[in-house]
Amino acid sequence: MNQIVLMGRLTRDPELRHTQSGTPVASFSLAVDRGFTSKDGGERQTDFIDIVAWDRRGEFVSRYFTKGQMCAVSGRLQIRDWTDKDGNKRRTAEVVADNIYFTESKKSRDATVGRAEPRDDYSSNYTSPVTGSDFEELDLDEGDLPF
């Protein structure tokens, strides 16, 4: 079984690119704190993990997520071999995202990131994941919720 679940903060804005066939792919990195502290200094260790999101997931993350924002990602680990420009063989480990989740409220997200509107700096036609459904996005303050 190859299943990974991570929660952390984006270390940079997602970068959206397109393959030669036009398929969108976004790449970003998460800073994920380890669940324990080091023996010597008591400081928590952090891992920086590369994430790749394809198709609509890539468009979604590039539009709604920014550097410093907390998110959760579930997916699978992929090991990829490649050759750099000097001809050296390299190996990269990355997580291919199946799901990407918001993990903080809109209010705290806006305060952390300093951005209230989705990013529009990509060149593909984005359609909402709920297009054609009976659901609609509500813009409520969490204090207005009955629970």
Short mmCIF file of N, CA and C in Angstrom, two decimals:
data_model
loop_
_atom_site.label_atom_id
_atom_site.label_comp_id
_atom_site.label_asym_id
_atom_site.label_seq_id
_atom_site.Cartn_x
_atom_site.Cartn_y
_atom_site.Cartn_z
N MET A 1 0.85 -1.17 0.00
CA MET A 1 0.00 0.00 0.00
C MET A 1 0.89 1.23 0.00
N ASN A 2 0.56 2.21 -0.79
CA ASN A 2 1.32 3.45 -0.91
C ASN A 2 0.37 4.61 -0.67
N GLN A 3 0.23 5.02 0.59
CA GLN A 3 -0.69 6.08 0.97
C GLN A 3 0.00 7.02 1.94
N ILE A 4 -0.04 8.31 1.67
CA ILE A 4 0.59 9.31 2.53
C ILE A 4 -0.42 10.40 2.85
N VAL A 5 -0.42 10.83 4.11
CA VAL A 5 -1.23 11.96 4.54
C VAL A 5 -0.30 12.93 5.26
N LEU A 6 -0.30 14.19 4.82
CA LEU A 6 0.58 15.21 5.38
C LEU A 6 -0.21 16.47 5.71
N MET A 7 0.25 17.19 6.72
CA MET A 7 -0.32 18.50 7.00
C MET A 7 0.84 19.44 7.30
N GLY A 8 0.84 20.58 6.64
CA GLY A 8 1.91 21.54 6.84
C GLY A 8 1.60 22.84 6.13
N ARG A 9 2.60 23.72 6.12
CA ARG A 9 2.45 25.04 5.48
C ARG A 9 3.20 25.07 4.16
N LEU A 10 2.60 25.73 3.17
CA LEU A 10 3.25 25.87 1.87
C LEU A 10 4.49 26.75 2.02
N THR A 11 5.60 26.31 1.45
CA THR A 11 6.84 27.07 1.53
C THR A 11 6.96 28.10 0.42
N ARG A 12 6.10 28.00 -0.58
CA ARG A 12 6.06 28.95 -1.70
C ARG A 12 4.71 28.85 -2.37
N ASP A 13 4.38 29.83 -3.19
CA ASP A 13 3.14 29.75 -3.96
C ASP A 13 3.24 28.58 -4.94
N PRO A 14 2.14 27.86 -5.14
CA PRO A 14 2.17 26.76 -6.12
C PRO A 14 2.51 27.29 -7.52
N GLU A 15 3.26 26.51 -8.25
CA GLU A 15 3.64 26.86 -9.61
C GLU A 15 2.85 26.00 -10.57
N LEU A 16 2.00 26.63 -11.38
CA LEU A 16 1.17 25.89 -12.34
C LEU A 16 1.84 25.92 -13.71
N ARG A 17 2.03 24.74 -14.28
CA ARG A 17 2.56 24.59 -15.62
C ARG A 17 1.63 23.67 -16.40
N HIS A 18 1.90 23.51 -17.67
CA HIS A 18 1.12 22.61 -18.51
C HIS A 18 2.07 21.70 -19.28
N THR A 19 1.68 20.43 -19.42
CA THR A 19 2.45 19.50 -20.23
C THR A 19 2.30 19.87 -21.70
N GLN A 20 3.06 19.22 -22.56
CA GLN A 20 2.95 19.49 -24.00
C GLN A 20 1.56 19.20 -24.52
N SER A 21 0.85 18.27 -23.88
CA SER A 21 -0.51 17.95 -24.31
C SER A 21 -1.55 18.86 -23.66
N GLY A 22 -1.10 19.81 -22.82
CA GLY A 22 -2.01 20.78 -22.23
C GLY A 22 -2.54 20.41 -20.85
N THR A 23 -2.07 19.33 -20.27
CA THR A 23 -2.52 18.90 -18.94
C THR A 23 -1.91 19.79 -17.87
N PRO A 24 -2.73 20.42 -17.01
CA PRO A 24 -2.18 21.25 -15.95
C PRO A 24 -1.53 20.43 -14.84
N VAL A 25 -0.42 20.94 -14.31
CA VAL A 25 0.26 20.31 -13.18
C VAL A 25 0.84 21.41 -12.30
N ALA A 26 0.52 21.33 -11.02
CA ALA A 26 1.03 22.31 -10.07
C ALA A 26 2.04 21.64 -9.15
N SER A 27 3.09 22.36 -8.82
CA SER A 27 4.07 21.84 -7.87
C SER A 27 4.24 22.85 -6.75
N PHE A 28 4.42 22.31 -5.55
CA PHE A 28 4.65 23.15 -4.37
C PHE A 28 5.32 22.29 -3.33
N SER A 29 5.68 22.90 -2.23
CA SER A 29 6.39 22.20 -1.17
C SER A 29 5.71 22.50 0.15
N LEU A 30 5.64 21.49 1.01
CA LEU A 30 5.06 21.66 2.35
C LEU A 30 6.16 21.55 3.40
N ALA A 31 6.12 22.43 4.38
CA ALA A 31 6.96 22.32 5.57
C ALA A 31 6.13 21.57 6.61
N VAL A 32 6.57 20.35 6.94
CA VAL A 32 5.81 19.47 7.83
C VAL A 32 6.63 19.23 9.09
N ASP A 33 6.10 19.63 10.24
CA ASP A 33 6.78 19.40 11.52
C ASP A 33 6.68 17.94 11.90
N ARG A 34 7.77 17.41 12.41
CA ARG A 34 7.76 16.05 12.94
C ARG A 34 7.04 16.06 14.28
N GLY A 35 6.49 14.93 14.67
CA GLY A 35 5.69 14.84 15.89
C GLY A 35 6.49 14.73 17.16
N PHE A 36 7.80 14.95 17.08
CA PHE A 36 8.65 14.83 18.27
C PHE A 36 9.73 15.89 18.21
N THR A 37 10.41 16.11 19.34
CA THR A 37 11.49 17.08 19.39
C THR A 37 12.83 16.35 19.45
N SER A 38 13.89 17.06 19.10
CA SER A 38 15.22 16.45 19.14
C SER A 38 15.66 16.25 20.58
N LYS A 39 16.54 15.29 20.81
CA LYS A 39 17.01 14.98 22.16
C LYS A 39 17.84 16.10 22.75
N ASP A 40 18.69 16.72 21.95
CA ASP A 40 19.63 17.70 22.48
C ASP A 40 19.02 19.08 22.76
N GLY A 41 18.35 19.68 21.82
CA GLY A 41 17.88 21.04 22.01
C GLY A 41 16.40 21.18 22.26
N GLY A 42 15.68 20.10 22.13
CA GLY A 42 14.25 20.17 22.34
C GLY A 42 13.51 20.87 21.22
N GLU A 43 14.18 21.14 20.10
CA GLU A 43 13.51 21.81 18.99
C GLU A 43 12.87 20.78 18.07
N ARG A 44 11.75 21.16 17.53
CA ARG A 44 11.02 20.29 16.61
C ARG A 44 11.69 20.33 15.24
N GLN A 45 11.83 19.17 14.63
CA GLN A 45 12.42 19.07 13.30
C GLN A 45 11.33 19.27 12.24
N THR A 46 11.72 19.82 11.10
CA THR A 46 10.79 20.07 10.01
C THR A 46 11.30 19.39 8.75
N ASP A 47 10.40 18.73 8.03
CA ASP A 47 10.72 18.15 6.73
C ASP A 47 10.07 19.01 5.65
N PHE A 48 10.77 19.18 4.53
CA PHE A 48 10.25 19.94 3.40
C PHE A 48 9.97 18.94 2.29
N ILE A 49 8.70 18.77 1.96
CA ILE A 49 8.26 17.69 1.09
C ILE A 49 7.65 18.27 -0.19
N ASP A 50 8.16 17.80 -1.34
CA ASP A 50 7.66 18.25 -2.64
C ASP A 50 6.34 17.55 -2.95
N ILE A 51 5.39 18.34 -3.44
CA ILE A 51 4.05 17.85 -3.79
C ILE A 51 3.77 18.18 -5.25
N VAL A 52 3.10 17.27 -5.96
CA VAL A 52 2.67 17.49 -7.34
C VAL A 52 1.17 17.23 -7.40
N ALA A 53 0.44 18.15 -8.01
CA ALA A 53 -1.01 18.00 -8.18
C ALA A 53 -1.35 18.15 -9.66
N TRP A 54 -2.05 17.17 -10.21
CA TRP A 54 -2.37 17.13 -11.63
C TRP A 54 -3.81 17.57 -11.90
N ASP A 55 -4.05 17.99 -13.13
CA ASP A 55 -5.38 18.32 -13.66
C ASP A 55 -6.10 19.36 -12.80
N ARG A 56 -7.36 19.10 -12.47
CA ARG A 56 -8.17 20.07 -11.72
C ARG A 56 -7.62 20.32 -10.32
N ARG A 57 -7.00 19.32 -9.72
CA ARG A 57 -6.38 19.52 -8.41
C ARG A 57 -5.27 20.56 -8.50
N GLY A 58 -4.50 20.49 -9.57
CA GLY A 58 -3.42 21.46 -9.80
C GLY A 58 -3.96 22.86 -10.00
N GLU A 59 -5.01 22.98 -10.78
CA GLU A 59 -5.64 24.29 -10.99
C GLU A 59 -6.21 24.82 -9.68
N PHE A 60 -6.86 23.94 -8.92
CA PHE A 60 -7.46 24.31 -7.63
C PHE A 60 -6.40 24.84 -6.67
N VAL A 61 -5.32 24.09 -6.49
CA VAL A 61 -4.31 24.49 -5.52
C VAL A 61 -3.60 25.77 -5.98
N SER A 62 -3.38 25.94 -7.27
CA SER A 62 -2.70 27.15 -7.74
C SER A 62 -3.58 28.39 -7.60
N ARG A 63 -4.86 28.20 -7.58
CA ARG A 63 -5.77 29.34 -7.45
C ARG A 63 -6.05 29.71 -6.00
N TYR A 64 -6.22 28.74 -5.12
CA TYR A 64 -6.71 29.02 -3.78
C TYR A 64 -5.67 28.90 -2.66
N PHE A 65 -4.47 28.44 -2.94
CA PHE A 65 -3.46 28.28 -1.90
C PHE A 65 -2.27 29.17 -2.18
N THR A 66 -1.67 29.69 -1.10
CA THR A 66 -0.52 30.57 -1.23
C THR A 66 0.52 30.24 -0.17
N LYS A 67 1.69 30.79 -0.34
CA LYS A 67 2.80 30.58 0.59
C LYS A 67 2.36 30.88 2.03
N GLY A 68 2.73 30.00 2.95
CA GLY A 68 2.43 30.19 4.36
C GLY A 68 1.11 29.59 4.80
N GLN A 69 0.28 29.21 3.87
CA GLN A 69 -1.04 28.67 4.21
C GLN A 69 -0.93 27.21 4.64
N MET A 70 -1.72 26.85 5.66
CA MET A 70 -1.76 25.47 6.15
C MET A 70 -2.72 24.66 5.28
N CYS A 71 -2.30 23.44 4.94
CA CYS A 71 -3.18 22.55 4.20
C CYS A 71 -2.83 21.10 4.52
N ALA A 72 -3.74 20.21 4.18
CA ALA A 72 -3.52 18.78 4.32
C ALA A 72 -3.55 18.17 2.92
N VAL A 73 -2.68 17.21 2.70
CA VAL A 73 -2.58 16.54 1.40
C VAL A 73 -2.59 15.04 1.64
N SER A 74 -3.40 14.33 0.87
CA SER A 74 -3.31 12.88 0.87
C SER A 74 -2.96 12.45 -0.55
N GLY A 75 -2.15 11.41 -0.65
CA GLY A 75 -1.72 10.95 -1.96
C GLY A 75 -0.80 9.77 -1.85
N ARG A 76 0.11 9.65 -2.81
CA ARG A 76 1.03 8.52 -2.84
C ARG A 76 2.44 9.03 -3.09
N LEU A 77 3.41 8.29 -2.56
CA LEU A 77 4.81 8.61 -2.78
C LEU A 77 5.23 8.09 -4.14
N GLN A 78 5.96 8.94 -4.86
CA GLN A 78 6.46 8.55 -6.18
C GLN A 78 7.96 8.84 -6.22
N ILE A 79 8.74 7.86 -6.64
CA ILE A 79 10.18 8.03 -6.82
C ILE A 79 10.42 8.14 -8.32
N ARG A 80 11.11 9.20 -8.71
CA ARG A 80 11.30 9.47 -10.13
C ARG A 80 12.78 9.64 -10.42
N ASP A 81 13.29 8.92 -11.42
CA ASP A 81 14.67 9.06 -11.87
C ASP A 81 14.72 10.03 -13.05
N TRP A 82 15.76 10.88 -13.07
CA TRP A 82 15.90 11.83 -14.16
C TRP A 82 17.37 12.18 -14.33
N THR A 83 17.70 12.84 -15.44
CA THR A 83 19.06 13.25 -15.73
C THR A 83 19.13 14.76 -15.76
N ASP A 84 20.08 15.35 -15.00
CA ASP A 84 20.19 16.80 -14.95
C ASP A 84 20.90 17.33 -16.19
N LYS A 85 21.05 18.64 -16.31
CA LYS A 85 21.62 19.25 -17.50
C LYS A 85 23.09 18.89 -17.71
N ASP A 86 23.78 18.43 -16.64
CA ASP A 86 25.18 18.02 -16.75
C ASP A 86 25.32 16.53 -17.05
N GLY A 87 24.21 15.83 -17.23
CA GLY A 87 24.24 14.41 -17.54
C GLY A 87 24.30 13.50 -16.33
N ASN A 88 24.18 14.06 -15.13
CA ASN A 88 24.20 13.25 -13.91
C ASN A 88 22.83 12.65 -13.65
N LYS A 89 22.82 11.38 -13.25
CA LYS A 89 21.55 10.73 -12.93
C LYS A 89 21.11 11.17 -11.54
N ARG A 90 19.84 11.52 -11.42
CA ARG A 90 19.26 12.00 -10.16
C ARG A 90 18.02 11.19 -9.83
N ARG A 91 17.66 11.23 -8.56
CA ARG A 91 16.44 10.57 -8.09
C ARG A 91 15.70 11.55 -7.20
N THR A 92 14.40 11.67 -7.40
CA THR A 92 13.56 12.58 -6.64
C THR A 92 12.39 11.83 -6.04
N ALA A 93 12.09 12.16 -4.79
CA ALA A 93 10.89 11.63 -4.13
C ALA A 93 9.89 12.77 -4.02
N GLU A 94 8.66 12.52 -4.40
CA GLU A 94 7.61 13.53 -4.31
C GLU A 94 6.28 12.85 -4.02
N VAL A 95 5.35 13.62 -3.51
CA VAL A 95 4.01 13.11 -3.24
C VAL A 95 3.09 13.57 -4.37
N VAL A 96 2.41 12.62 -4.97
CA VAL A 96 1.40 12.93 -5.98
C VAL A 96 0.07 13.06 -5.24
N ALA A 97 -0.50 14.26 -5.24
CA ALA A 97 -1.69 14.55 -4.44
C ALA A 97 -2.94 13.96 -5.07
N ASP A 98 -3.70 13.24 -4.25
CA ASP A 98 -5.03 12.79 -4.63
C ASP A 98 -6.09 13.76 -4.12
N ASN A 99 -5.84 14.31 -2.91
CA ASN A 99 -6.76 15.25 -2.28
C ASN A 99 -5.96 16.35 -1.60
N ILE A 100 -6.49 17.57 -1.64
CA ILE A 100 -5.87 18.72 -0.98
C ILE A 100 -6.98 19.43 -0.22
N TYR A 101 -6.73 19.66 1.08
CA TYR A 101 -7.77 20.20 1.95
C TYR A 101 -7.32 21.50 2.62
N PHE A 102 -8.27 22.41 2.80
CA PHE A 102 -8.05 23.57 3.66
C PHE A 102 -8.05 23.07 5.10
N THR A 103 -7.14 23.57 5.93
CA THR A 103 -7.10 23.12 7.32
C THR A 103 -7.19 24.27 8.31
N GLU A 104 -7.52 25.45 7.83
CA GLU A 104 -7.73 26.58 8.72
C GLU A 104 -8.90 27.39 8.20
N SER A 105 -9.52 28.16 9.07
CA SER A 105 -10.69 28.94 8.68
C SER A 105 -10.28 30.03 7.69
N LYS A 106 -11.24 30.53 6.96
CA LYS A 106 -10.96 31.59 6.00
C LYS A 106 -10.43 32.83 6.71
N LYS A 107 -10.97 33.13 7.89
CA LYS A 107 -10.53 34.30 8.63
C LYS A 107 -9.06 34.17 9.04
N SER A 108 -8.67 33.04 9.61
CA SER A 108 -7.27 32.87 10.01
C SER A 108 -6.37 32.73 8.79
N ARG A 109 -6.87 32.14 7.72
CA ARG A 109 -6.10 32.02 6.48
C ARG A 109 -5.81 33.40 5.91
N ASP A 110 -6.81 34.27 5.88
CA ASP A 110 -6.61 35.62 5.35
C ASP A 110 -5.64 36.41 6.22
N ALA A 111 -5.70 36.21 7.52
CA ALA A 111 -4.79 36.90 8.43
C ALA A 111 -3.36 36.40 8.26
N THR A 112 -3.19 35.10 8.08
CA THR A 112 -1.86 34.50 7.92
C THR A 112 -1.24 34.87 6.58
N VAL A 113 -2.01 34.73 5.54
CA VAL A 113 -1.49 34.90 4.20
C VAL A 113 -1.62 36.34 3.73
N GLY A 114 -2.60 37.06 4.24
CA GLY A 114 -2.80 38.44 3.84
C GLY A 114 -3.47 38.58 2.50
N ARG A 115 -4.23 37.60 2.11
CA ARG A 115 -4.89 37.63 0.81
C ARG A 115 -6.29 37.08 0.96
N ALA A 116 -7.30 37.85 0.57
CA ALA A 116 -8.68 37.42 0.76
C ALA A 116 -9.29 36.85 -0.51
N GLU A 117 -8.70 37.12 -1.66
CA GLU A 117 -9.27 36.67 -2.93
C GLU A 117 -8.44 35.55 -3.53
N PRO A 118 -9.06 34.68 -4.32
CA PRO A 118 -8.28 33.64 -4.99
C PRO A 118 -7.29 34.25 -5.97
N ARG A 119 -6.21 33.54 -6.21
CA ARG A 119 -5.22 33.99 -7.18
C ARG A 119 -5.76 33.79 -8.58
N ASP A 120 -5.51 34.74 -9.45
CA ASP A 120 -5.96 34.62 -10.83
C ASP A 120 -4.79 34.67 -11.81
N ASP A 121 -3.58 34.32 -11.34
CA ASP A 121 -2.40 34.46 -12.18
C ASP A 121 -2.03 33.15 -12.89
N TYR A 122 -3.01 32.45 -13.41
CA TYR A 122 -2.73 31.29 -14.23
C TYR A 122 -3.57 31.37 -15.48
N SER A 123 -3.18 30.64 -16.51
CA SER A 123 -3.77 30.87 -17.82
C SER A 123 -4.73 29.77 -18.27
N SER A 124 -5.28 29.01 -17.35
CA SER A 124 -6.23 27.97 -17.78
C SER A 124 -7.64 28.37 -17.38
N ASN A 125 -8.60 27.72 -17.95
CA ASN A 125 -9.99 27.98 -17.60
C ASN A 125 -10.35 27.14 -16.40
N TYR A 126 -10.54 27.80 -15.27
CA TYR A 126 -10.85 27.10 -14.03
C TYR A 126 -12.35 27.01 -13.86
N THR A 127 -12.83 25.84 -13.50
CA THR A 127 -14.23 25.67 -13.15
C THR A 127 -14.28 25.14 -11.73
N SER A 128 -15.21 25.64 -10.98
CA SER A 128 -15.34 25.24 -9.58
C SER A 128 -15.62 23.76 -9.47
N PRO A 129 -15.07 23.10 -8.42
CA PRO A 129 -15.34 21.67 -8.25
C PRO A 129 -16.80 21.36 -8.01
N VAL A 130 -17.62 22.35 -7.66
CA VAL A 130 -19.02 22.09 -7.38
C VAL A 130 -19.93 22.58 -8.50
N THR A 131 -19.38 22.87 -9.67
CA THR A 131 -20.18 23.31 -10.80
C THR A 131 -21.22 22.25 -11.15
N GLY A 132 -22.45 22.68 -11.36
CA GLY A 132 -23.49 21.76 -11.73
C GLY A 132 -24.13 21.04 -10.57
N SER A 133 -23.79 21.40 -9.35
CA SER A 133 -24.40 20.75 -8.20
C SER A 133 -25.36 21.71 -7.53
N ASP A 134 -26.04 21.23 -6.50
CA ASP A 134 -26.97 22.07 -5.75
C ASP A 134 -26.27 22.83 -4.62
N PHE A 135 -24.96 22.68 -4.51
CA PHE A 135 -24.21 23.35 -3.45
C PHE A 135 -23.78 24.74 -3.90
N GLU A 136 -23.68 25.63 -2.94
CA GLU A 136 -23.14 26.94 -3.22
C GLU A 136 -22.23 27.34 -2.07
N GLU A 137 -21.21 28.15 -2.39
CA GLU A 137 -20.25 28.57 -1.39
C GLU A 137 -20.86 29.69 -0.55
N LEU A 138 -20.77 29.56 0.76
CA LEU A 138 -21.28 30.56 1.67
C LEU A 138 -20.13 31.40 2.20
N ASP A 139 -20.33 32.69 2.34
CA ASP A 139 -19.31 33.56 2.90
C ASP A 139 -19.78 34.01 4.27
N LEU A 140 -19.67 33.11 5.24
CA LEU A 140 -20.12 33.39 6.59
C LEU A 140 -18.93 33.50 7.53
N ASP A 141 -19.07 34.35 8.53
CA ASP A 141 -18.11 34.39 9.61
C ASP A 141 -18.38 33.17 10.48
N GLU A 142 -17.33 32.51 10.98
CA GLU A 142 -17.53 31.30 11.78
C GLU A 142 -18.39 31.56 13.01
N GLY A 143 -18.44 32.79 13.48
CA GLY A 143 -19.28 33.13 14.63
C GLY A 143 -20.76 33.04 14.31
N ASP A 144 -21.10 33.03 13.03
CA ASP A 144 -22.50 32.95 12.62
C ASP A 144 -23.03 31.52 12.57
N LEU A 145 -22.16 30.54 12.67
CA LEU A 145 -22.58 29.15 12.57
C LEU A 145 -23.26 28.70 13.85
N PRO A 146 -24.31 27.87 13.75
CA PRO A 146 -25.06 27.45 14.93
C PRO A 146 -24.39 26.34 15.72
N PHE A 147 -23.20 25.93 15.37
CA PHE A 147 -22.52 24.85 16.11
C PHE A 147 -21.09 25.21 16.38
#
